[in-house]
Amino acid sequence: GIEGVTVIKKYLPYVERSREVLISCSTKILVEGMKELNQTGVATALQVFFSLKILKTKLNEVNTILSNNIAEHLNSIDSTFKKQNHLQQDPTNTNNTVKREDNDVVEWLSLLYGVLTGPVLSAAQQAWHLYGVLKRIRDPQTQGLVEDDLRLQAAEKNERYYSPARMFWNVFTQHLKRLMEASIVGSPSWRPKFAVFYPNMLKMLGLFLEQMMSRPTISTCVNSDEPFQVKKDLLL
């Protein structure tokens, strides 16, 4: 390392501060790039993280944020439904009506649809966009794919490598399964009712997938193999 080199020892605090500023700036560019589905911004940030040897750490941070976001919104469906149902069953409510179970299922599916087409769709698009950029980033020295290096690092540690896209599906399916088990499978009276509406849910999920991949920036980014030309001026 350079710690023992006397002539530059006094500059080490400045170097460290510069590194922190660079990481902070790149993190901001990554977050904004993901929200806006900006390929160049995301690519620039990922390239910086790779050069600083913190790419895996930063990807884990992003995966955690997206995972928590997905979990929070899917988990909110059951609590929101129970709260609304409680208000309608409250005898002190002058507008109290006895809801049929068919309507309960429809209301539950409506809440699910709102989450899928809103915050979860946004998280999915960001995850897919990040994956589309990541798989095209190359090591500036070897010209090898950075994602191949991440896979190799994981294999050396006997770990499984999850791309942002794979991570999204793992989290999404796990929490959707838990939601259905808690709300539907756990309620015997709901099972026959929900069976009638199951095709509606399949259509809903199909629409979710269609909307997720319909953004031109998503489909182009994921399906392209062209490497990125990183714009360093974004960091200035």
JSON list of C-alpha atoms in Angstrom, two decimals:
[
{"chain": "A", "resi": 1, "resn": "GLY", "atom": "CA", "xyz": [0.00, 0.00, 0.00]},
{"chain": "A", "resi": 2, "resn": "ILE", "atom": "CA", "xyz": [0.93, 3.67, 0.00]},
{"chain": "A", "resi": 3, "resn": "GLU", "atom": "CA", "xyz": [0.62, 4.13, 3.78]},
{"chain": "A", "resi": 4, "resn": "GLY", "atom": "CA", "xyz": [4.35, 3.67, 4.28]},
{"chain": "A", "resi": 5, "resn": "VAL", "atom": "CA", "xyz": [5.43, 6.14, 1.59]},
{"chain": "A", "resi": 6, "resn": "THR", "atom": "CA", "xyz": [6.53, 9.20, 3.56]},
{"chain": "A", "resi": 7, "resn": "VAL", "atom": "CA", "xyz": [6.32, 11.70, 0.71]},
{"chain": "A", "resi": 8, "resn": "ILE", "atom": "CA", "xyz": [2.59, 11.14, 0.19]},
{"chain": "A", "resi": 9, "resn": "LYS", "atom": "CA", "xyz": [1.63, 10.24, 3.73]},
{"chain": "A", "resi": 10, "resn": "LYS", "atom": "CA", "xyz": [0.37, 13.75, 4.44]},
{"chain": "A", "resi": 11, "resn": "TYR", "atom": "CA", "xyz": [-1.99, 13.51, 1.47]},
{"chain": "A", "resi": 12, "resn": "LEU", "atom": "CA", "xyz": [-3.73, 10.34, 2.67]},
{"chain": "A", "resi": 13, "resn": "PRO", "atom": "CA", "xyz": [-6.53, 12.18, 4.55]},
{"chain": "A", "resi": 14, "resn": "TYR", "atom": "CA", "xyz": [-7.28, 14.15, 1.39]},
{"chain": "A", "resi": 15, "resn": "VAL", "atom": "CA", "xyz": [-7.29, 10.96, -0.69]},
{"chain": "A", "resi": 16, "resn": "GLU", "atom": "CA", "xyz": [-9.68, 9.31, 1.74]},
{"chain": "A", "resi": 17, "resn": "ARG", "atom": "CA", "xyz": [-12.01, 12.32, 1.78]},
{"chain": "A", "resi": 18, "resn": "SER", "atom": "CA", "xyz": [-11.96, 12.39, -2.02]},
{"chain": "A", "resi": 19, "resn": "ARG", "atom": "CA", "xyz": [-12.87, 8.71, -2.09]},
{"chain": "A", "resi": 20, "resn": "GLU", "atom": "CA", "xyz": [-15.80, 9.30, 0.25]},
{"chain": "A", "resi": 21, "resn": "VAL", "atom": "CA", "xyz": [-17.04, 12.21, -1.88]},
{"chain": "A", "resi": 22, "resn": "LEU", "atom": "CA", "xyz": [-16.72, 10.10, -5.03]},
{"chain": "A", "resi": 23, "resn": "ILE", "atom": "CA", "xyz": [-18.69, 7.24, -3.46]},
{"chain": "A", "resi": 24, "resn": "SER", "atom": "CA", "xyz": [-21.38, 9.62, -2.19]},
{"chain": "A", "resi": 25, "resn": "CYS", "atom": "CA", "xyz": [-21.68, 11.31, -5.58]},
{"chain": "A", "resi": 26, "resn": "SER", "atom": "CA", "xyz": [-21.80, 8.00, -7.42]},
{"chain": "A", "resi": 27, "resn": "THR", "atom": "CA", "xyz": [-24.43, 6.63, -5.04]},
{"chain": "A", "resi": 28, "resn": "LYS", "atom": "CA", "xyz": [-26.62, 9.65, -5.72]},
{"chain": "A", "resi": 29, "resn": "ILE", "atom": "CA", "xyz": [-26.17, 9.19, -9.47]},
{"chain": "A", "resi": 30, "resn": "LEU", "atom": "CA", "xyz": [-27.08, 5.50, -9.15]},
{"chain": "A", "resi": 31, "resn": "VAL", "atom": "CA", "xyz": [-30.24, 6.20, -7.16]},
{"chain": "A", "resi": 32, "resn": "GLU", "atom": "CA", "xyz": [-31.37, 8.94, -9.55]},
{"chain": "A", "resi": 33, "resn": "GLY", "atom": "CA", "xyz": [-30.43, 6.82, -12.56]},
{"chain": "A", "resi": 34, "resn": "MET", "atom": "CA", "xyz": [-32.50, 3.90, -11.32]},
{"chain": "A", "resi": 35, "resn": "LYS", "atom": "CA", "xyz": [-35.53, 6.08, -10.58]},
{"chain": "A", "resi": 36, "resn": "GLU", "atom": "CA", "xyz": [-35.33, 7.74, -14.00]},
{"chain": "A", "resi": 37, "resn": "LEU", "atom": "CA", "xyz": [-34.23, 4.52, -15.77]},
{"chain": "A", "resi": 38, "resn": "ASN", "atom": "CA", "xyz": [-31.18, 6.40, -17.01]},
{"chain": "A", "resi": 39, "resn": "GLN", "atom": "CA", "xyz": [-28.71, 3.88, -18.43]},
{"chain": "A", "resi": 40, "resn": "THR", "atom": "CA", "xyz": [-25.71, 6.21, -18.60]},
{"chain": "A", "resi": 41, "resn": "GLY", "atom": "CA", "xyz": [-26.05, 7.37, -15.00]},
{"chain": "A", "resi": 42, "resn": "VAL", "atom": "CA", "xyz": [-26.39, 3.82, -13.68]},
{"chain": "A", "resi": 43, "resn": "ALA", "atom": "CA", "xyz": [-23.47, 2.61, -15.80]},
{"chain": "A", "resi": 44, "resn": "THR", "atom": "CA", "xyz": [-21.22, 5.42, -14.60]},
{"chain": "A", "resi": 45, "resn": "ALA", "atom": "CA", "xyz": [-21.97, 4.72, -10.95]},
{"chain": "A", "resi": 46, "resn": "LEU", "atom": "CA", "xyz": [-21.45, 0.97, -11.34]},
{"chain": "A", "resi": 47, "resn": "GLN", "atom": "CA", "xyz": [-18.14, 1.53, -13.11]},
{"chain": "A", "resi": 48, "resn": "VAL", "atom": "CA", "xyz": [-16.94, 3.75, -10.28]},
{"chain": "A", "resi": 49, "resn": "PHE", "atom": "CA", "xyz": [-17.96, 1.19, -7.66]},
{"chain": "A", "resi": 50, "resn": "PHE", "atom": "CA", "xyz": [-16.17, -1.53, -9.59]},
{"chain": "A", "resi": 51, "resn": "SER", "atom": "CA", "xyz": [-12.98, 0.53, -9.83]},
{"chain": "A", "resi": 52, "resn": "LEU", "atom": "CA", "xyz": [-13.13, 1.21, -6.08]},
{"chain": "A", "resi": 53, "resn": "LYS", "atom": "CA", "xyz": [-13.72, -2.52, -5.44]},
{"chain": "A", "resi": 54, "resn": "ILE", "atom": "CA", "xyz": [-17.03, -1.93, -3.65]},
{"chain": "A", "resi": 55, "resn": "LEU", "atom": "CA", "xyz": [-19.41, -2.97, -6.43]},
{"chain": "A", "resi": 56, "resn": "LYS", "atom": "CA", "xyz": [-20.65, -6.08, -4.63]},
{"chain": "A", "resi": 57, "resn": "THR", "atom": "CA", "xyz": [-21.26, -4.10, -1.44]},
{"chain": "A", "resi": 58, "resn": "LYS", "atom": "CA", "xyz": [-23.21, -1.42, -3.29]},
{"chain": "A", "resi": 59, "resn": "LEU", "atom": "CA", "xyz": [-25.28, -3.97, -5.18]},
{"chain": "A", "resi": 60, "resn": "ASN", "atom": "CA", "xyz": [-26.15, -5.64, -1.88]},
{"chain": "A", "resi": 61, "resn": "GLU", "atom": "CA", "xyz": [-27.24, -2.27, -0.51]},
{"chain": "A", "resi": 62, "resn": "VAL", "atom": "CA", "xyz": [-29.47, -1.64, -3.52]},
{"chain": "A", "resi": 63, "resn": "ASN", "atom": "CA", "xyz": [-30.90, -5.16, -3.35]},
{"chain": "A", "resi": 64, "resn": "THR", "atom": "CA", "xyz": [-31.73, -4.65, 0.32]},
{"chain": "A", "resi": 65, "resn": "ILE", "atom": "CA", "xyz": [-33.50, -1.35, -0.36]},
{"chain": "A", "resi": 66, "resn": "LEU", "atom": "CA", "xyz": [-35.55, -2.81, -3.21]},
{"chain": "A", "resi": 67, "resn": "SER", "atom": "CA", "xyz": [-36.34, -5.95, -1.20]},
{"chain": "A", "resi": 68, "resn": "ASN", "atom": "CA", "xyz": [-37.56, -3.94, 1.78]},
{"chain": "A", "resi": 69, "resn": "ASN", "atom": "CA", "xyz": [-39.64, -1.76, -0.53]},
{"chain": "A", "resi": 70, "resn": "ILE", "atom": "CA", "xyz": [-41.31, -4.77, -2.15]},
{"chain": "A", "resi": 71, "resn": "ALA", "atom": "CA", "xyz": [-41.92, -6.49, 1.19]},
{"chain": "A", "resi": 72, "resn": "GLU", "atom": "CA", "xyz": [-43.35, -3.36, 2.79]},
{"chain": "A", "resi": 73, "resn": "HIS", "atom": "CA", "xyz": [-45.92, -2.76, 0.07]},
{"chain": "A", "resi": 74, "resn": "LEU", "atom": "CA", "xyz": [-46.99, -6.38, -0.34]},
{"chain": "A", "resi": 75, "resn": "ASN", "atom": "CA", "xyz": [-47.32, -6.79, 3.42]},
{"chain": "A", "resi": 76, "resn": "SER", "atom": "CA", "xyz": [-49.42, -3.63, 3.58]},
{"chain": "A", "resi": 77, "resn": "ILE", "atom": "CA", "xyz": [-52.19, -5.30, 1.55]},
{"chain": "A", "resi": 78, "resn": "ASP", "atom": "CA", "xyz": [-53.33, -7.59, 4.34]},
{"chain": "A", "resi": 79, "resn": "SER", "atom": "CA", "xyz": [-53.17, -4.92, 7.04]},
{"chain": "A", "resi": 80, "resn": "THR", "atom": "CA", "xyz": [-55.01, -2.40, 4.85]},
{"chain": "A", "resi": 81, "resn": "PHE", "atom": "CA", "xyz": [-57.70, -4.93, 4.01]},
{"chain": "A", "resi": 82, "resn": "LYS", "atom": "CA", "xyz": [-58.21, -5.88, 7.66]},
{"chain": "A", "resi": 83, "resn": "LYS", "atom": "CA", "xyz": [-58.40, -2.23, 8.68]},
{"chain": "A", "resi": 84, "resn": "GLN", "atom": "CA", "xyz": [-60.98, -1.40, 6.01]},
{"chain": "A", "resi": 85, "resn": "ASN", "atom": "CA", "xyz": [-62.98, -4.52, 6.79]},
{"chain": "A", "resi": 86, "resn": "HIS", "atom": "CA", "xyz": [-62.94, -3.70, 10.51]},
{"chain": "A", "resi": 87, "resn": "LEU", "atom": "CA", "xyz": [-64.30, -0.21, 9.86]},
{"chain": "A", "resi": 88, "resn": "GLN", "atom": "CA", "xyz": [-67.13, -1.57, 7.76]},
{"chain": "A", "resi": 89, "resn": "GLN", "atom": "CA", "xyz": [-68.01, -4.17, 10.40]},
{"chain": "A", "resi": 90, "resn": "ASP", "atom": "CA", "xyz": [-67.85, -1.65, 13.26]},
{"chain": "A", "resi": 91, "resn": "PRO", "atom": "CA", "xyz": [-71.37, -1.32, 14.73]},
{"chain": "A", "resi": 92, "resn": "THR", "atom": "CA", "xyz": [-70.66, 2.33, 15.54]},
{"chain": "A", "resi": 93, "resn": "ASN", "atom": "CA", "xyz": [-70.25, 3.02, 11.84]},
{"chain": "A", "resi": 94, "resn": "THR", "atom": "CA", "xyz": [-73.57, 4.46, 10.59]},
{"chain": "A", "resi": 95, "resn": "ASN", "atom": "CA", "xyz": [-72.79, 3.21, 7.08]},
{"chain": "A", "resi": 96, "resn": "ASN", "atom": "CA", "xyz": [-72.14, -0.31, 8.30]},
{"chain": "A", "resi": 97, "resn": "THR", "atom": "CA", "xyz": [-73.06, -3.00, 5.79]},
{"chain": "A", "resi": 98, "resn": "VAL", "atom": "CA", "xyz": [-72.50, -6.71, 5.87]},
{"chain": "A", "resi": 99, "resn": "LYS", "atom": "CA", "xyz": [-70.12, -7.52, 3.07]},
{"chain": "A", "resi": 100, "resn": "ARG", "atom": "CA", "xyz": [-70.38, -10.73, 1.15]},
{"chain": "A", "resi": 101, "resn": "GLU", "atom": "CA", "xyz": [-67.23, -12.82, 0.95]},
{"chain": "A", "resi": 102, "resn": "ASP", "atom": "CA", "xyz": [-67.19, -12.44, -2.82]},
{"chain": "A", "resi": 103, "resn": "ASN", "atom": "CA", "xyz": [-66.77, -8.72, -2.33]},
{"chain": "A", "resi": 104, "resn": "ASP", "atom": "CA", "xyz": [-64.03, -9.36, 0.22]},
{"chain": "A", "resi": 105, "resn": "VAL", "atom": "CA", "xyz": [-62.00, -11.26, -2.35]},
{"chain": "A", "resi": 106, "resn": "VAL", "atom": "CA", "xyz": [-62.61, -8.59, -4.99]},
{"chain": "A", "resi": 107, "resn": "GLU", "atom": "CA", "xyz": [-61.49, -5.91, -2.56]},
{"chain": "A", "resi": 108, "resn": "TRP", "atom": "CA", "xyz": [-58.36, -7.88, -1.67]},
{"chain": "A", "resi": 109, "resn": "LEU", "atom": "CA", "xyz": [-57.51, -8.34, -5.35]},
{"chain": "A", "resi": 110, "resn": "SER", "atom": "CA", "xyz": [-58.12, -4.63, -5.91]},
{"chain": "A", "resi": 111, "resn": "LEU", "atom": "CA", "xyz": [-55.58, -3.78, -3.22]},
{"chain": "A", "resi": 112, "resn": "LEU", "atom": "CA", "xyz": [-53.11, -6.22, -4.76]},
{"chain": "A", "resi": 113, "resn": "TYR", "atom": "CA", "xyz": [-53.63, -4.67, -8.19]},
{"chain": "A", "resi": 114, "resn": "GLY", "atom": "CA", "xyz": [-52.97, -1.20, -6.82]},
{"chain": "A", "resi": 115, "resn": "VAL", "atom": "CA", "xyz": [-49.68, -2.31, -5.28]},
{"chain": "A", "resi": 116, "resn": "LEU", "atom": "CA", "xyz": [-48.58, -4.28, -8.34]},
{"chain": "A", "resi": 117, "resn": "THR", "atom": "CA", "xyz": [-49.21, -1.42, -10.75]},
{"chain": "A", "resi": 118, "resn": "GLY", "atom": "CA", "xyz": [-47.70, 1.17, -8.42]},
{"chain": "A", "resi": 119, "resn": "PRO", "atom": "CA", "xyz": [-44.73, 0.77, -6.06]},
{"chain": "A", "resi": 120, "resn": "VAL", "atom": "CA", "xyz": [-43.93, -2.87, -6.87]},
{"chain": "A", "resi": 121, "resn": "LEU", "atom": "CA", "xyz": [-43.97, -2.17, -10.60]},
{"chain": "A", "resi": 122, "resn": "SER", "atom": "CA", "xyz": [-41.59, 0.73, -10.03]},
{"chain": "A", "resi": 123, "resn": "ALA", "atom": "CA", "xyz": [-39.24, -1.48, -7.98]},
{"chain": "A", "resi": 124, "resn": "ALA", "atom": "CA", "xyz": [-39.37, -4.20, -10.65]},
{"chain": "A", "resi": 125, "resn": "GLN", "atom": "CA", "xyz": [-38.50, -1.76, -13.43]},
{"chain": "A", "resi": 126, "resn": "GLN", "atom": "CA", "xyz": [-35.59, -0.40, -11.41]},
{"chain": "A", "resi": 127, "resn": "ALA", "atom": "CA", "xyz": [-34.27, -3.91, -10.68]},
{"chain": "A", "resi": 128, "resn": "TRP", "atom": "CA", "xyz": [-34.54, -4.95, -14.33]},
{"chain": "A", "resi": 129, "resn": "HIS", "atom": "CA", "xyz": [-32.96, -1.71, -15.47]},
{"chain": "A", "resi": 130, "resn": "LEU", "atom": "CA", "xyz": [-30.06, -2.19, -13.07]},
{"chain": "A", "resi": 131, "resn": "TYR", "atom": "CA", "xyz": [-29.59, -5.74, -14.33]},
{"chain": "A", "resi": 132, "resn": "GLY", "atom": "CA", "xyz": [-29.67, -4.63, -17.96]},
{"chain": "A", "resi": 133, "resn": "VAL", "atom": "CA", "xyz": [-26.89, -2.14, -17.31]},
{"chain": "A", "resi": 134, "resn": "LEU", "atom": "CA", "xyz": [-24.83, -4.37, -15.03]},
{"chain": "A", "resi": 135, "resn": "LYS", "atom": "CA", "xyz": [-24.60, -7.22, -17.52]},
{"chain": "A", "resi": 136, "resn": "ARG", "atom": "CA", "xyz": [-23.00, -4.87, -20.05]},
{"chain": "A", "resi": 137, "resn": "ILE", "atom": "CA", "xyz": [-20.37, -3.24, -17.83]},
{"chain": "A", "resi": 138, "resn": "ARG", "atom": "CA", "xyz": [-16.81, -4.33, -18.62]},
{"chain": "A", "resi": 139, "resn": "ASP", "atom": "CA", "xyz": [-13.55, -4.23, -16.72]},
{"chain": "A", "resi": 140, "resn": "PRO", "atom": "CA", "xyz": [-11.63, -1.32, -18.33]},
{"chain": "A", "resi": 141, "resn": "GLN", "atom": "CA", "xyz": [-8.37, -3.28, -18.10]},
{"chain": "A", "resi": 142, "resn": "THR", "atom": "CA", "xyz": [-9.32, -6.82, -19.11]},
{"chain": "A", "resi": 143, "resn": "GLN", "atom": "CA", "xyz": [-12.51, -5.94, -21.04]},
{"chain": "A", "resi": 144, "resn": "GLY", "atom": "CA", "xyz": [-14.12, -8.88, -19.29]},
{"chain": "A", "resi": 145, "resn": "LEU", "atom": "CA", "xyz": [-17.72, -8.61, -18.13]},
{"chain": "A", "resi": 146, "resn": "VAL", "atom": "CA", "xyz": [-18.00, -7.32, -14.58]},
{"chain": "A", "resi": 147, "resn": "GLU", "atom": "CA", "xyz": [-20.92, -9.66, -13.88]},
{"chain": "A", "resi": 148, "resn": "ASP", "atom": "CA", "xyz": [-18.70, -12.64, -14.72]},
{"chain": "A", "resi": 149, "resn": "ASP", "atom": "CA", "xyz": [-16.28, -11.40, -12.09]},
{"chain": "A", "resi": 150, "resn": "LEU", "atom": "CA", "xyz": [-19.10, -11.18, -9.54]},
{"chain": "A", "resi": 151, "resn": "ARG", "atom": "CA", "xyz": [-20.13, -14.75, -10.33]},
{"chain": "A", "resi": 152, "resn": "LEU", "atom": "CA", "xyz": [-16.54, -15.92, -9.94]},
{"chain": "A", "resi": 153, "resn": "GLN", "atom": "CA", "xyz": [-16.19, -14.18, -6.58]},
{"chain": "A", "resi": 154, "resn": "ALA", "atom": "CA", "xyz": [-19.38, -15.84, -5.36]},
{"chain": "A", "resi": 155, "resn": "ALA", "atom": "CA", "xyz": [-18.24, -19.27, -6.58]},
{"chain": "A", "resi": 156, "resn": "GLU", "atom": "CA", "xyz": [-14.90, -18.92, -4.81]},
{"chain": "A", "resi": 157, "resn": "LYS", "atom": "CA", "xyz": [-16.77, -18.32, -1.54]},
{"chain": "A", "resi": 158, "resn": "ASN", "atom": "CA", "xyz": [-19.31, -21.10, -2.23]},
{"chain": "A", "resi": 159, "resn": "GLU", "atom": "CA", "xyz": [-22.03, -18.47, -2.45]},
{"chain": "A", "resi": 160, "resn": "ARG", "atom": "CA", "xyz": [-24.84, -18.08, -4.96]},
{"chain": "A", "resi": 161, "resn": "TYR", "atom": "CA", "xyz": [-24.78, -15.03, -7.18]},
{"chain": "A", "resi": 162, "resn": "TYR", "atom": "CA", "xyz": [-28.10, -13.28, -7.64]},
{"chain": "A", "resi": 163, "resn": "SER", "atom": "CA", "xyz": [-28.50, -10.64, -10.32]},
{"chain": "A", "resi": 164, "resn": "PRO", "atom": "CA", "xyz": [-30.78, -7.70, -9.43]},
{"chain": "A", "resi": 165, "resn": "ALA", "atom": "CA", "xyz": [-33.45, -9.24, -11.67]},
{"chain": "A", "resi": 166, "resn": "ARG", "atom": "CA", "xyz": [-33.19, -12.67, -10.00]},
{"chain": "A", "resi": 167, "resn": "MET", "atom": "CA", "xyz": [-33.19, -11.01, -6.60]},
{"chain": "A", "resi": 168, "resn": "PHE", "atom": "CA", "xyz": [-36.41, -9.19, -7.42]},
{"chain": "A", "resi": 169, "resn": "TRP", "atom": "CA", "xyz": [-38.21, -12.39, -8.41]},
{"chain": "A", "resi": 170, "resn": "ASN", "atom": "CA", "xyz": [-37.01, -14.23, -5.32]},
{"chain": "A", "resi": 171, "resn": "VAL", "atom": "CA", "xyz": [-38.26, -11.50, -2.99]},
{"chain": "A", "resi": 172, "resn": "PHE", "atom": "CA", "xyz": [-41.46, -10.88, -4.96]},
{"chain": "A", "resi": 173, "resn": "THR", "atom": "CA", "xyz": [-42.53, -14.53, -5.13]},
{"chain": "A", "resi": 174, "resn": "GLN", "atom": "CA", "xyz": [-41.64, -15.22, -1.49]},
{"chain": "A", "resi": 175, "resn": "HIS", "atom": "CA", "xyz": [-43.68, -12.32, -0.15]},
{"chain": "A", "resi": 176, "resn": "LEU", "atom": "CA", "xyz": [-46.56, -12.91, -2.55]},
{"chain": "A", "resi": 177, "resn": "LYS", "atom": "CA", "xyz": [-46.69, -16.53, -1.37]},
{"chain": "A", "resi": 178, "resn": "ARG", "atom": "CA", "xyz": [-46.71, -15.46, 2.28]},
{"chain": "A", "resi": 179, "resn": "LEU", "atom": "CA", "xyz": [-49.43, -12.92, 1.55]},
{"chain": "A", "resi": 180, "resn": "MET", "atom": "CA", "xyz": [-51.63, -15.52, -0.12]},
{"chain": "A", "resi": 181, "resn": "GLU", "atom": "CA", "xyz": [-51.03, -18.06, 2.65]},
{"chain": "A", "resi": 182, "resn": "ALA", "atom": "CA", "xyz": [-51.96, -15.54, 5.33]},
{"chain": "A", "resi": 183, "resn": "SER", "atom": "CA", "xyz": [-54.96, -14.03, 3.57]},
{"chain": "A", "resi": 184, "resn": "ILE", "atom": "CA", "xyz": [-56.39, -16.91, 1.56]},
{"chain": "A", "resi": 185, "resn": "VAL", "atom": "CA", "xyz": [-55.02, -20.31, 2.50]},
{"chain": "A", "resi": 186, "resn": "GLY", "atom": "CA", "xyz": [-55.35, -19.41, 6.18]},
{"chain": "A", "resi": 187, "resn": "SER", "atom": "CA", "xyz": [-59.05, -18.62, 5.76]},
{"chain": "A", "resi": 188, "resn": "PRO", "atom": "CA", "xyz": [-61.09, -21.77, 4.94]},
{"chain": "A", "resi": 189, "resn": "SER", "atom": "CA", "xyz": [-64.15, -19.72, 3.97]},
{"chain": "A", "resi": 190, "resn": "TRP", "atom": "CA", "xyz": [-62.09, -17.85, 1.39]},
{"chain": "A", "resi": 191, "resn": "ARG", "atom": "CA", "xyz": [-60.69, -20.87, -0.43]},
{"chain": "A", "resi": 192, "resn": "PRO", "atom": "CA", "xyz": [-63.72, -21.75, -2.57]},
{"chain": "A", "resi": 193, "resn": "LYS", "atom": "CA", "xyz": [-64.44, -18.08, -3.21]},
{"chain": "A", "resi": 194, "resn": "PHE", "atom": "CA", "xyz": [-60.91, -17.30, -4.26]},
{"chain": "A", "resi": 195, "resn": "ALA", "atom": "CA", "xyz": [-60.83, -20.27, -6.63]},
{"chain": "A", "resi": 196, "resn": "VAL", "atom": "CA", "xyz": [-63.46, -18.48, -8.71]},
{"chain": "A", "resi": 197, "resn": "PHE", "atom": "CA", "xyz": [-61.35, -15.34, -8.92]},
{"chain": "A", "resi": 198, "resn": "TYR", "atom": "CA", "xyz": [-57.99, -17.06, -9.43]},
{"chain": "A", "resi": 199, "resn": "PRO", "atom": "CA", "xyz": [-58.04, -16.49, -13.24]},
{"chain": "A", "resi": 200, "resn": "ASN", "atom": "CA", "xyz": [-58.42, -12.78, -12.52]},
{"chain": "A", "resi": 201, "resn": "MET", "atom": "CA", "xyz": [-55.27, -12.87, -10.44]},
{"chain": "A", "resi": 202, "resn": "LEU", "atom": "CA", "xyz": [-53.36, -14.63, -13.22]},
{"chain": "A", "resi": 203, "resn": "LYS", "atom": "CA", "xyz": [-54.46, -11.94, -15.66]},
{"chain": "A", "resi": 204, "resn": "MET", "atom": "CA", "xyz": [-53.38, -9.32, -13.15]},
{"chain": "A", "resi": 205, "resn": "LEU", "atom": "CA", "xyz": [-49.90, -10.83, -12.87]},
{"chain": "A", "resi": 206, "resn": "GLY", "atom": "CA", "xyz": [-49.69, -11.10, -16.64]},
{"chain": "A", "resi": 207, "resn": "LEU", "atom": "CA", "xyz": [-50.54, -7.42, -16.96]},
{"chain": "A", "resi": 208, "resn": "PHE", "atom": "CA", "xyz": [-47.91, -6.64, -14.34]},
{"chain": "A", "resi": 209, "resn": "LEU", "atom": "CA", "xyz": [-45.23, -8.43, -16.39]},
{"chain": "A", "resi": 210, "resn": "GLU", "atom": "CA", "xyz": [-46.38, -6.75, -19.58]},
{"chain": "A", "resi": 211, "resn": "GLN", "atom": "CA", "xyz": [-46.23, -3.29, -18.03]},
{"chain": "A", "resi": 212, "resn": "MET", "atom": "CA", "xyz": [-42.86, -4.00, -16.46]},
{"chain": "A", "resi": 213, "resn": "MET", "atom": "CA", "xyz": [-41.22, -4.87, -19.77]},
{"chain": "A", "resi": 214, "resn": "SER", "atom": "CA", "xyz": [-43.16, -2.42, -21.93]},
{"chain": "A", "resi": 215, "resn": "ARG", "atom": "CA", "xyz": [-40.91, 0.52, -21.07]},
{"chain": "A", "resi": 216, "resn": "PRO", "atom": "CA", "xyz": [-38.60, 0.99, -24.09]},
{"chain": "A", "resi": 217, "resn": "THR", "atom": "CA", "xyz": [-35.64, 1.72, -21.82]},
{"chain": "A", "resi": 218, "resn": "ILE", "atom": "CA", "xyz": [-36.17, -1.58, -19.99]},
{"chain": "A", "resi": 219, "resn": "SER", "atom": "CA", "xyz": [-36.58, -3.87, -23.01]},
{"chain": "A", "resi": 220, "resn": "THR", "atom": "CA", "xyz": [-33.74, -2.21, -24.92]},
{"chain": "A", "resi": 221, "resn": "CYS", "atom": "CA", "xyz": [-31.42, -2.26, -21.94]},
{"chain": "A", "resi": 222, "resn": "VAL", "atom": "CA", "xyz": [-32.05, -5.89, -20.98]},
{"chain": "A", "resi": 223, "resn": "ASN", "atom": "CA", "xyz": [-31.91, -7.25, -24.53]},
{"chain": "A", "resi": 224, "resn": "SER", "atom": "CA", "xyz": [-28.82, -5.33, -25.63]},
{"chain": "A", "resi": 225, "resn": "ASP", "atom": "CA", "xyz": [-25.26, -6.62, -25.44]},
{"chain": "A", "resi": 226, "resn": "GLU", "atom": "CA", "xyz": [-23.56, -3.38, -26.47]},
{"chain": "A", "resi": 227, "resn": "PRO", "atom": "CA", "xyz": [-21.03, -2.16, -23.86]},
{"chain": "A", "resi": 228, "resn": "PHE", "atom": "CA", "xyz": [-21.47, 1.24, -22.27]},
{"chain": "A", "resi": 229, "resn": "GLN", "atom": "CA", "xyz": [-19.29, 4.25, -22.88]},
{"chain": "A", "resi": 230, "resn": "VAL", "atom": "CA", "xyz": [-19.13, 5.71, -19.39]},
{"chain": "A", "resi": 231, "resn": "LYS", "atom": "CA", "xyz": [-19.41, 9.48, -19.21]},
{"chain": "A", "resi": 232, "resn": "LYS", "atom": "CA", "xyz": [-16.98, 10.69, -16.58]},
{"chain": "A", "resi": 233, "resn": "ASP", "atom": "CA", "xyz": [-18.32, 14.24, -16.71]},
{"chain": "A", "resi": 234, "resn": "LEU", "atom": "CA", "xyz": [-21.38, 13.08, -14.75]},
{"chain": "A", "resi": 235, "resn": "LEU", "atom": "CA", "xyz": [-19.16, 12.88, -11.70]},
{"chain": "A", "resi": 236, "resn": "LEU", "atom": "CA", "xyz": [-17.83, 16.42, -12.01]}
]
